[in-house]
GROMACS .gro file of C-alpha atoms in nm:
model
  334
    1MET     CA    1   0.269  -9.796  -0.813
    2THR     CA    2   0.592  -9.559  -0.760
    3ARG     CA    3   0.445  -9.453  -0.433
    4LEU     CA    4   0.370  -9.783  -0.282
    5LEU     CA    5   0.746  -9.899  -0.407
    6ALA     CA    6   0.899  -9.568  -0.257
    7TRP     CA    7   0.693  -9.656   0.069
    8VAL     CA    8   0.887 -10.014   0.067
    9VAL     CA    9   1.239  -9.902   0.018
   10THR     CA   10   1.191  -9.613   0.326
   11ASN     CA   11   1.047  -9.907   0.534
   12LEU     CA   12   1.232 -10.184   0.417
   13ASP     CA   13   1.292 -10.336   0.769
   14ALA     CA   14   0.943 -10.260   0.887
   15PHE     CA   15   0.827 -10.426   0.548
   16ILE     CA   16   1.069 -10.742   0.572
   17GLY     CA   17   0.917 -10.823   0.919
   18LEU     CA   18   0.566 -10.782   0.830
   19VAL     CA   19   0.628 -11.036   0.561
   20LEU     CA   20   0.814 -11.264   0.748
   21ALA     CA   21   0.536 -11.263   1.055
   22LEU     CA   22   0.258 -11.334   0.773
   23THR     CA   23   0.491 -11.595   0.597
   24VAL     CA   24   0.517 -11.785   0.928
   25ALA     CA   25   0.197 -11.738   1.052
   26VAL     CA   26   0.012 -11.899   0.730
   27LEU     CA   27   0.281 -12.142   0.737
   28GLY     CA   28   0.157 -12.248   1.055
   29LEU     CA   29  -0.183 -12.278   1.039
   30THR     CA   30  -0.175 -12.443   0.694
   31ASN     CA   31   0.124 -12.678   0.736
   32ASP     CA   32   0.211 -12.917   1.023
   33ALA     CA   33   0.569 -12.956   0.895
   34VAL     CA   34   0.673 -12.602   1.108
   35SER     CA   35   0.830 -12.663   1.396
   36GLN     CA   36   0.796 -12.467   1.702
   37GLU     CA   37   1.151 -12.371   1.693
   38VAL     CA   38   1.103 -12.240   1.316
   39VAL     CA   39   0.818 -12.007   1.436
   40ASN     CA   40   1.035 -11.930   1.774
   41SER     CA   41   1.318 -11.815   1.531
   42ALA     CA   42   1.081 -11.628   1.308
   43ILE     CA   43   0.912 -11.467   1.623
   44LEU     CA   44   1.263 -11.301   1.734
   45LEU     CA   45   1.345 -11.220   1.387
   46VAL     CA   46   1.068 -11.036   1.370
   47LEU     CA   47   1.123 -10.845   1.749
   48GLY     CA   48   1.504 -10.789   1.589
   49LEU     CA   49   1.343 -10.614   1.300
   50LEU     CA   50   1.089 -10.438   1.509
   51ALA     CA   51   1.379 -10.343   1.763
   52GLN     CA   52   1.590 -10.183   1.482
   53ALA     CA   53   1.319 -10.020   1.347
   54VAL     CA   54   1.227  -9.832   1.697
   55LEU     CA   55   1.616  -9.743   1.705
   56ARG     CA   56   1.638  -9.619   1.373
   57ASP     CA   57   1.339  -9.410   1.425
   58ARG     CA   58   1.460  -9.275   1.775
   59LEU     CA   59   1.792  -9.158   1.560
   60ARG     CA   60   1.638  -8.970   1.284
   61ARG     CA   61   1.384  -8.802   1.563
   62ARG     CA   62   1.724  -8.675   1.723
   63THR     CA   63   1.882  -8.586   1.403
   64THR     CA   64   1.593  -8.350   1.335
   65GLU     CA   65   1.578  -8.202   1.671
   66ARG     CA   66   1.927  -8.093   1.637
   67GLU     CA   67   1.883  -7.963   1.289
   68ILE     CA   68   1.556  -7.747   1.406
   69ARG     CA   69   1.773  -7.633   1.687
   70GLN     CA   70   2.050  -7.532   1.489
   71VAL     CA   71   1.791  -7.368   1.224
   72ILE     CA   72   1.637  -7.174   1.528
   73VAL     CA   73   1.990  -7.023   1.653
   74ASP     CA   74   2.119  -6.942   1.287
   75THR     CA   75   1.796  -6.739   1.291
   76ARG     CA   76   1.813  -6.621   1.583
   77ASP     CA   77   2.160  -6.484   1.494
   78ARG     CA   78   2.052  -6.332   1.162
   79LEU     CA   79   1.760  -6.175   1.312
   80THR     CA   80   2.043  -6.010   1.531
   81GLU     CA   81   2.241  -5.905   1.251
   82LEU     CA   82   1.902  -5.736   1.101
   83VAL     CA   83   1.773  -5.533   1.324
   84PRO     CA   84   2.003  -5.233   1.268
   85GLN     CA   85   1.928  -5.271   0.927
   86MET     CA   86   1.567  -5.294   1.034
   87ARG     CA   87   1.591  -4.976   1.199
   88GLU     CA   88   1.743  -4.824   0.874
   89ILE     CA   89   1.477  -4.855   0.677
   90THR     CA   90   1.194  -4.839   0.915
   91GLY     CA   91   1.343  -4.555   1.156
   92PRO     CA   92   1.223  -4.170   1.169
   93GLU     CA   93   1.498  -4.107   0.901
   94GLY     CA   94   1.519  -4.463   0.743
   95ALA     CA   95   1.397  -4.543   0.347
   96LEU     CA   96   1.067  -4.675   0.457
   97ASN     CA   97   0.975  -4.359   0.631
   98ARG     CA   98   1.152  -4.103   0.341
   99ALA     CA   99   0.958  -4.348   0.056
  100ARG     CA  100   0.623  -4.237   0.259
  101GLU     CA  101   0.706  -3.895   0.255
  102ALA     CA  102   0.771  -3.933  -0.116
  103ILE     CA  103   0.453  -4.100  -0.169
  104ASP     CA  104   0.294  -3.788   0.089
  105SER     CA  105   0.441  -3.530  -0.133
  106VAL     CA  106   0.302  -3.660  -0.471
  107SER     CA  107  -0.049  -3.643  -0.287
  108MET     CA  108   0.000  -3.296  -0.185
  109VAL     CA  109  -0.091  -3.121  -0.498
  110ARG     CA  110  -0.458  -3.265  -0.705
  111VAL     CA  111  -0.488  -3.204  -1.051
  112LEU     CA  112  -0.822  -3.033  -1.129
  113HIS     CA  113  -1.036  -3.037  -1.459
  114GLY     CA  114  -1.316  -2.863  -1.608
  115SER     CA  115  -1.574  -2.764  -1.344
  116GLU     CA  116  -1.360  -2.931  -1.049
  117VAL     CA  117  -1.173  -2.576  -1.091
  118GLY     CA  118  -1.457  -2.350  -1.064
  119GLN     CA  119  -1.597  -2.553  -0.764
  120ALA     CA  120  -1.243  -2.556  -0.543
  121LEU     CA  121  -1.234  -2.173  -0.608
  122ALA     CA  122  -1.623  -2.177  -0.504
  123GLU     CA  123  -1.547  -2.339  -0.189
  124ALA     CA  124  -1.218  -2.182  -0.122
  125ARG     CA  125  -1.435  -1.823  -0.094
  126ARG     CA  126  -1.674  -1.910   0.159
  127HIS     CA  127  -1.502  -1.974   0.476
  128THR     CA  128  -1.203  -1.780   0.404
  129ASP     CA  129  -1.069  -1.473   0.586
  130GLN     CA  130  -0.803  -1.407   0.382
  131TRP     CA  131  -0.707  -1.407   0.009
  132SER     CA  132  -0.371  -1.322  -0.187
  133PHE     CA  133  -0.387  -1.317  -0.537
  134LYS     CA  134  -0.120  -1.289  -0.818
  135GLY     CA  135  -0.185  -1.302  -1.169
  136GLY     CA  136  -0.243  -1.065  -1.473
  137THR     CA  137  -0.508  -0.782  -1.470
  138GLY     CA  138  -0.763  -0.990  -1.224
  139THR     CA  139  -1.057  -1.004  -1.443
  140PHE     CA  140  -1.165  -1.285  -1.220
  141LEU     CA  141  -1.065  -1.157  -0.911
  142ARG     CA  142  -1.291  -0.856  -0.913
  143ALA     CA  143  -1.607  -0.974  -1.111
  144VAL     CA  144  -1.609  -1.324  -0.857
  145THR     CA  145  -1.351  -1.338  -0.635
  146LEU     CA  146  -1.357  -1.045  -0.416
  147PRO     CA  147  -1.743  -0.967  -0.404
  148ASP     CA  148  -1.801  -1.338  -0.356
  149CYS     CA  149  -1.576  -1.344  -0.042
  150LEU     CA  150  -1.699  -1.006   0.095
  151GLU     CA  151  -2.049  -1.129   0.102
  152HIS     CA  152  -1.952  -1.448   0.265
  153ALA     CA  153  -1.763  -1.219   0.551
  154ARG     CA  154  -2.033  -0.991   0.589
  155ARG     CA  155  -2.268  -1.321   0.636
  156ARG     CA  156  -2.012  -1.438   0.928
  157ASN     CA  157  -1.986  -1.081   1.039
  158ALA     CA  158  -1.608  -1.158   0.972
  159THR     CA  159  -1.322  -0.948   0.858
  160LEU     CA  160  -1.171  -1.010   0.509
  161THR     CA  161  -0.801  -0.914   0.416
  162VAL     CA  162  -0.724  -0.964   0.054
  163ALA     CA  163  -0.367  -0.906  -0.124
  164ILE     CA  164  -0.363  -0.846  -0.508
  165GLU     CA  165  -0.066  -0.826  -0.754
  166ILE     CA  166  -0.121  -0.721  -1.076
  167ILE     CA  167   0.047  -0.604  -1.400
  168ASP     CA  168   0.111  -0.224  -1.372
  169PRO     CA  169  -0.100  -0.031  -1.602
  170THR     CA  170   0.118   0.268  -1.607
  171ASP     CA  171   0.422   0.028  -1.746
  172GLU     CA  172   0.390   0.042  -2.100
  173GLU     CA  173   0.611  -0.261  -2.208
  174VAL     CA  174   0.479  -0.517  -1.942
  175CYS     CA  175   0.118  -0.428  -2.085
  176GLU     CA  176   0.223  -0.496  -2.447
  177ARG     CA  177   0.412  -0.851  -2.302
  178TYR     CA  178   0.096  -0.939  -2.140
  179ALA     CA  179  -0.173  -0.833  -2.460
  180ARG     CA  180   0.073  -1.021  -2.676
  181PHE     CA  181   0.079  -1.351  -2.451
  182ARG     CA  182  -0.311  -1.333  -2.463
  183ARG     CA  183  -0.351  -1.269  -2.819
  184SER     CA  184  -0.133  -1.591  -2.890
  185LEU     CA  185  -0.340  -1.806  -2.695
  186ASP     CA  186  -0.638  -1.778  -2.882
  187PRO     CA  187  -0.621  -1.506  -3.176
  188ASP     CA  188  -0.921  -1.587  -3.333
  189ALA     CA  189  -1.121  -1.524  -3.016
  190PRO     CA  190  -1.483  -1.362  -3.030
  191GLY     CA  191  -1.498  -0.984  -2.813
  192GLU     CA  192  -1.241  -0.687  -2.754
  193PRO     CA  193  -0.939  -0.814  -2.871
  194TRP     CA  194  -0.631  -0.794  -2.639
  195THR     CA  195  -0.433  -0.473  -2.672
  196VAL     CA  196  -0.221  -0.232  -2.457
  197ASP     CA  197  -0.501  -0.014  -2.419
  198ARG     CA  198  -0.698  -0.290  -2.302
  199THR     CA  199  -0.453  -0.469  -2.101
  200ARG     CA  200  -0.402  -0.085  -1.898
  201LYS     CA  201  -0.792  -0.065  -1.842
  202GLU     CA  202  -0.834  -0.430  -1.704
  203SER     CA  203  -0.562  -0.342  -1.441
  204TYR     CA  204  -0.698   0.023  -1.376
  205ALA     CA  205  -1.037  -0.124  -1.341
  206THR     CA  206  -0.896  -0.380  -1.030
  207VAL     CA  207  -0.735  -0.111  -0.840
  208LEU     CA  208  -1.084   0.098  -0.887
  209ALA     CA  209  -1.275  -0.209  -0.775
  210ALA     CA  210  -1.051  -0.258  -0.518
  211CYS     CA  211  -1.100   0.116  -0.338
  212TRP     CA  212  -1.464   0.101  -0.467
  213HIS     CA  213  -1.519  -0.236  -0.207
  214LEU     CA  214  -1.295  -0.087   0.025
  215GLN     CA  215  -1.514   0.236   0.056
  216ARG     CA  216  -1.807   0.011   0.125
  217SER     CA  217  -1.748  -0.216   0.400
  218GLY     CA  218  -1.614  -0.161   0.710
  219LEU     CA  219  -1.458  -0.560   0.696
  220LEU     CA  220  -1.239  -0.529   0.429
  221THR     CA  221  -0.854  -0.468   0.427
  222VAL     CA  222  -0.677  -0.429   0.076
  223ASP     CA  223  -0.297  -0.418  -0.030
  224VAL     CA  224  -0.268  -0.391  -0.419
  225ARG     CA  225   0.040  -0.425  -0.605
  226LEU     CA  226   0.190  -0.364  -0.923
  227SER     CA  227   0.451  -0.563  -1.104
  228ALA     CA  228   0.657  -0.465  -1.386
  229GLN     CA  229   0.670  -0.855  -1.463
  230MET     CA  230   0.390  -1.062  -1.571
  231THR     CA  231   0.332  -1.408  -1.525
  232THR     CA  232   0.132  -1.682  -1.741
  233PHE     CA  233  -0.016  -1.869  -1.388
  234ARG     CA  234  -0.249  -1.713  -1.174
  235TYR     CA  235  -0.240  -1.773  -0.784
  236ASP     CA  236  -0.548  -1.767  -0.553
  237LEU     CA  237  -0.467  -1.867  -0.224
  238SER     CA  238  -0.722  -1.860   0.067
  239SER     CA  239  -0.727  -1.982   0.437
  240SER     CA  240  -0.794  -2.325   0.325
  241CYS     CA  241  -0.598  -2.401  -0.004
  242VAL     CA  242  -0.406  -2.230  -0.272
  243VAL     CA  243  -0.525  -2.306  -0.669
  244VAL     CA  244  -0.271  -2.246  -0.956
  245THR     CA  245  -0.461  -2.184  -1.282
  246GLN     CA  246  -0.374  -2.042  -1.623
  247GLU     CA  247  -0.607  -1.821  -1.851
  248ASN     CA  248  -0.705  -2.104  -2.085
  249PRO     CA  249  -0.972  -2.257  -1.890
  250GLN     CA  250  -0.929  -2.567  -2.040
  251THR     CA  251  -0.623  -2.652  -1.869
  252PRO     CA  252  -0.624  -2.848  -1.572
  253ALA     CA  253  -0.548  -2.644  -1.212
  254LEU     CA  254  -0.366  -2.734  -0.933
  255ARG     CA  255  -0.517  -2.760  -0.574
  256ILE     CA  256  -0.289  -2.803  -0.251
  257ASP     CA  257  -0.445  -2.789   0.065
  258ARG     CA  258  -0.351  -2.601   0.390
  259GLY     CA  259  -0.109  -2.786   0.602
  260GLU     CA  260   0.061  -2.941   0.283
  261VAL     CA  261   0.444  -2.817   0.249
  262TYR     CA  262   0.377  -2.640  -0.077
  263TYR     CA  263   0.092  -2.468   0.090
  264ASN     CA  264   0.337  -2.221   0.271
  265ARG     CA  265   0.581  -2.208   0.016
  266TYR     CA  266   0.359  -2.051  -0.226
  267ASN     CA  267   0.239  -1.857   0.064
  268ILE     CA  268   0.587  -1.683   0.108
  269GLU     CA  269   0.654  -1.686  -0.272
  270LEU     CA  270   0.346  -1.463  -0.300
  271ASP     CA  271   0.419  -1.245  -0.025
  272TYR     CA  272   0.800  -1.209  -0.170
  273SER     CA  273   0.675  -1.151  -0.463
  274ARG     CA  274   0.468  -0.876  -0.373
  275ARG     CA  275   0.730  -0.710  -0.184
  276GLN     CA  276   0.896  -0.651  -0.501
  277SER     CA  277   0.620  -0.494  -0.646
  278ARG     CA  278   0.470  -0.132  -0.649
  279ARG     CA  279   0.282  -0.044  -0.378
  280VAL     CA  280  -0.028   0.119  -0.422
  281PRO     CA  281  -0.103   0.379  -0.112
  282ILE     CA  282  -0.466   0.249  -0.071
  283GLU     CA  283  -0.510   0.455   0.189
  284ALA     CA  284  -0.506   0.758  -0.025
  285ALA     CA  285  -0.826   0.653  -0.175
  286ALA     CA  286  -1.003   0.783   0.098
  287GLN     CA  287  -0.938   1.125  -0.001
  288VAL     CA  288  -1.205   1.069  -0.286
  289LYS     CA  289  -1.540   0.957  -0.241
  290LEU     CA  290  -1.692   0.725  -0.508
  291ASP     CA  291  -2.044   0.694  -0.596
  292ASP     CA  292  -2.231   0.390  -0.644
  293GLU     CA  293  -2.153   0.491  -0.963
  294PRO     CA  294  -1.855   0.680  -0.988
  295SER     CA  295  -1.819   0.937  -1.213
  296VAL     CA  296  -1.529   1.008  -1.491
  297GLU     CA  297  -1.410   1.278  -1.291
  298GLN     CA  298  -1.415   1.086  -0.922
  299VAL     CA  299  -1.214   0.799  -1.115
  300ARG     CA  300  -0.970   1.096  -1.264
  301ARG     CA  301  -0.884   1.238  -0.891
  302LEU     CA  302  -0.881   0.892  -0.742
  303PHE     CA  303  -0.609   0.737  -0.962
  304THR     CA  304  -0.412   1.111  -0.937
  305ALA     CA  305  -0.462   1.047  -0.520
  306LEU     CA  306  -0.292   0.709  -0.596
  307GLY     CA  307  -0.029   0.809  -0.828
  308LEU     CA  308  -0.160   0.623  -1.072
  309THR     CA  309  -0.186   0.896  -1.383
  310LEU     CA  310  -0.389   0.792  -1.649
  311PRO     CA  311  -0.255   0.814  -1.984
  312ARG     CA  312  -0.312   1.123  -2.159
  313SER     CA  313  -0.483   0.914  -2.469
  314PHE     CA  314  -0.761   0.803  -2.212
  315GLY     CA  315  -1.071   1.095  -2.254
  316ASP     CA  316  -1.389   1.006  -2.105
  317ARG     CA  317  -1.471   0.707  -2.279
  318GLU     CA  318  -1.196   0.498  -2.205
  319VAL     CA  319  -1.243   0.606  -1.809
  320ALA     CA  320  -1.645   0.526  -1.775
  321ASP     CA  321  -1.510   0.168  -2.022
  322ILE     CA  322  -1.268   0.129  -1.659
  323ILE     CA  323  -1.602   0.229  -1.432
  324GLY     CA  324  -1.831  -0.018  -1.636
  325LYS     CA  325  -1.550  -0.302  -1.580
  326ALA     CA  326  -1.466  -0.212  -1.204
  327VAL     CA  327  -1.849  -0.194  -1.085
  328GLN     CA  328  -2.004  -0.392  -1.301
  329ALA     CA  329  -1.727  -0.631  -1.380
  330ARG     CA  330  -1.887  -0.985  -1.595
  331ASN     CA  331  -1.745  -1.316  -1.518
  332PRO     CA  332  -1.522  -1.423  -1.827
  333TYR     CA  333  -1.550  -1.755  -1.827
  334SER     CA  334  -1.942  -1.742  -1.775
   0.00000   0.00000   0.00000
């Protein structure tokens, strides 16, 4: 009912004409008292109302057209003003592009959990022709990374370049700091406790393993550096990615693929860190031939040639322990 009343008010002139026409028509059919003059007058009135409705409709249409035309002009002017602002937003240096770069930078780094860490490292070893490592004593490096990379390189008949940076086994202070750090991670861990002597033997074993593999592979190039500074992170950089881990295998790791900005940044970081560390003259290892199972005497002469004299407290038993860790290294996380 409300809609009907609203329609009647909006179209009042047409409604009056319709009612008037119907009324005169009905009276003309049912009542002979209505004269022809009345009918003609009614017709003229209806026509007048009709003409008024047509004129009003045309006026409204023109007004609407003008309003639409003005809206189009205003919109065009507004868009013209917005074009420079849109360029600032969407241009090469615009906010949208910067936001996209920020989002991309977040996705540059992947967080790895549990078995994903081992899978990422295994995948990286499969096709790489280079490996850069920086960490504590390099236990996992000599047990898994170095022999596995060499095996894949042999299958591909490709060369392999390995750069290693570990703590200096001749620096008692850094070895003590590292041993204390490892004990603090899991003080009740089973097995051999982390002491200064163990830390030294682990680092010596990594140097020995590098020399031992170097003498057995013409595909291998090795650079070994010894640092007076310890790090709580381990960096493994291959041709495809860099993986950053910690000593605790339960701690999530970070993976950054090659082509991302931070891959190059880490590559530079590792390079400059090696430059600040003491270089082991690995070429001097050629002076001492190592058997498949090196003897204690061979190992002593090797470290003397490398300028890494063993501590006086290290007897034949300790040297034999270093040989076992180097040649028969076991994965510490298996």
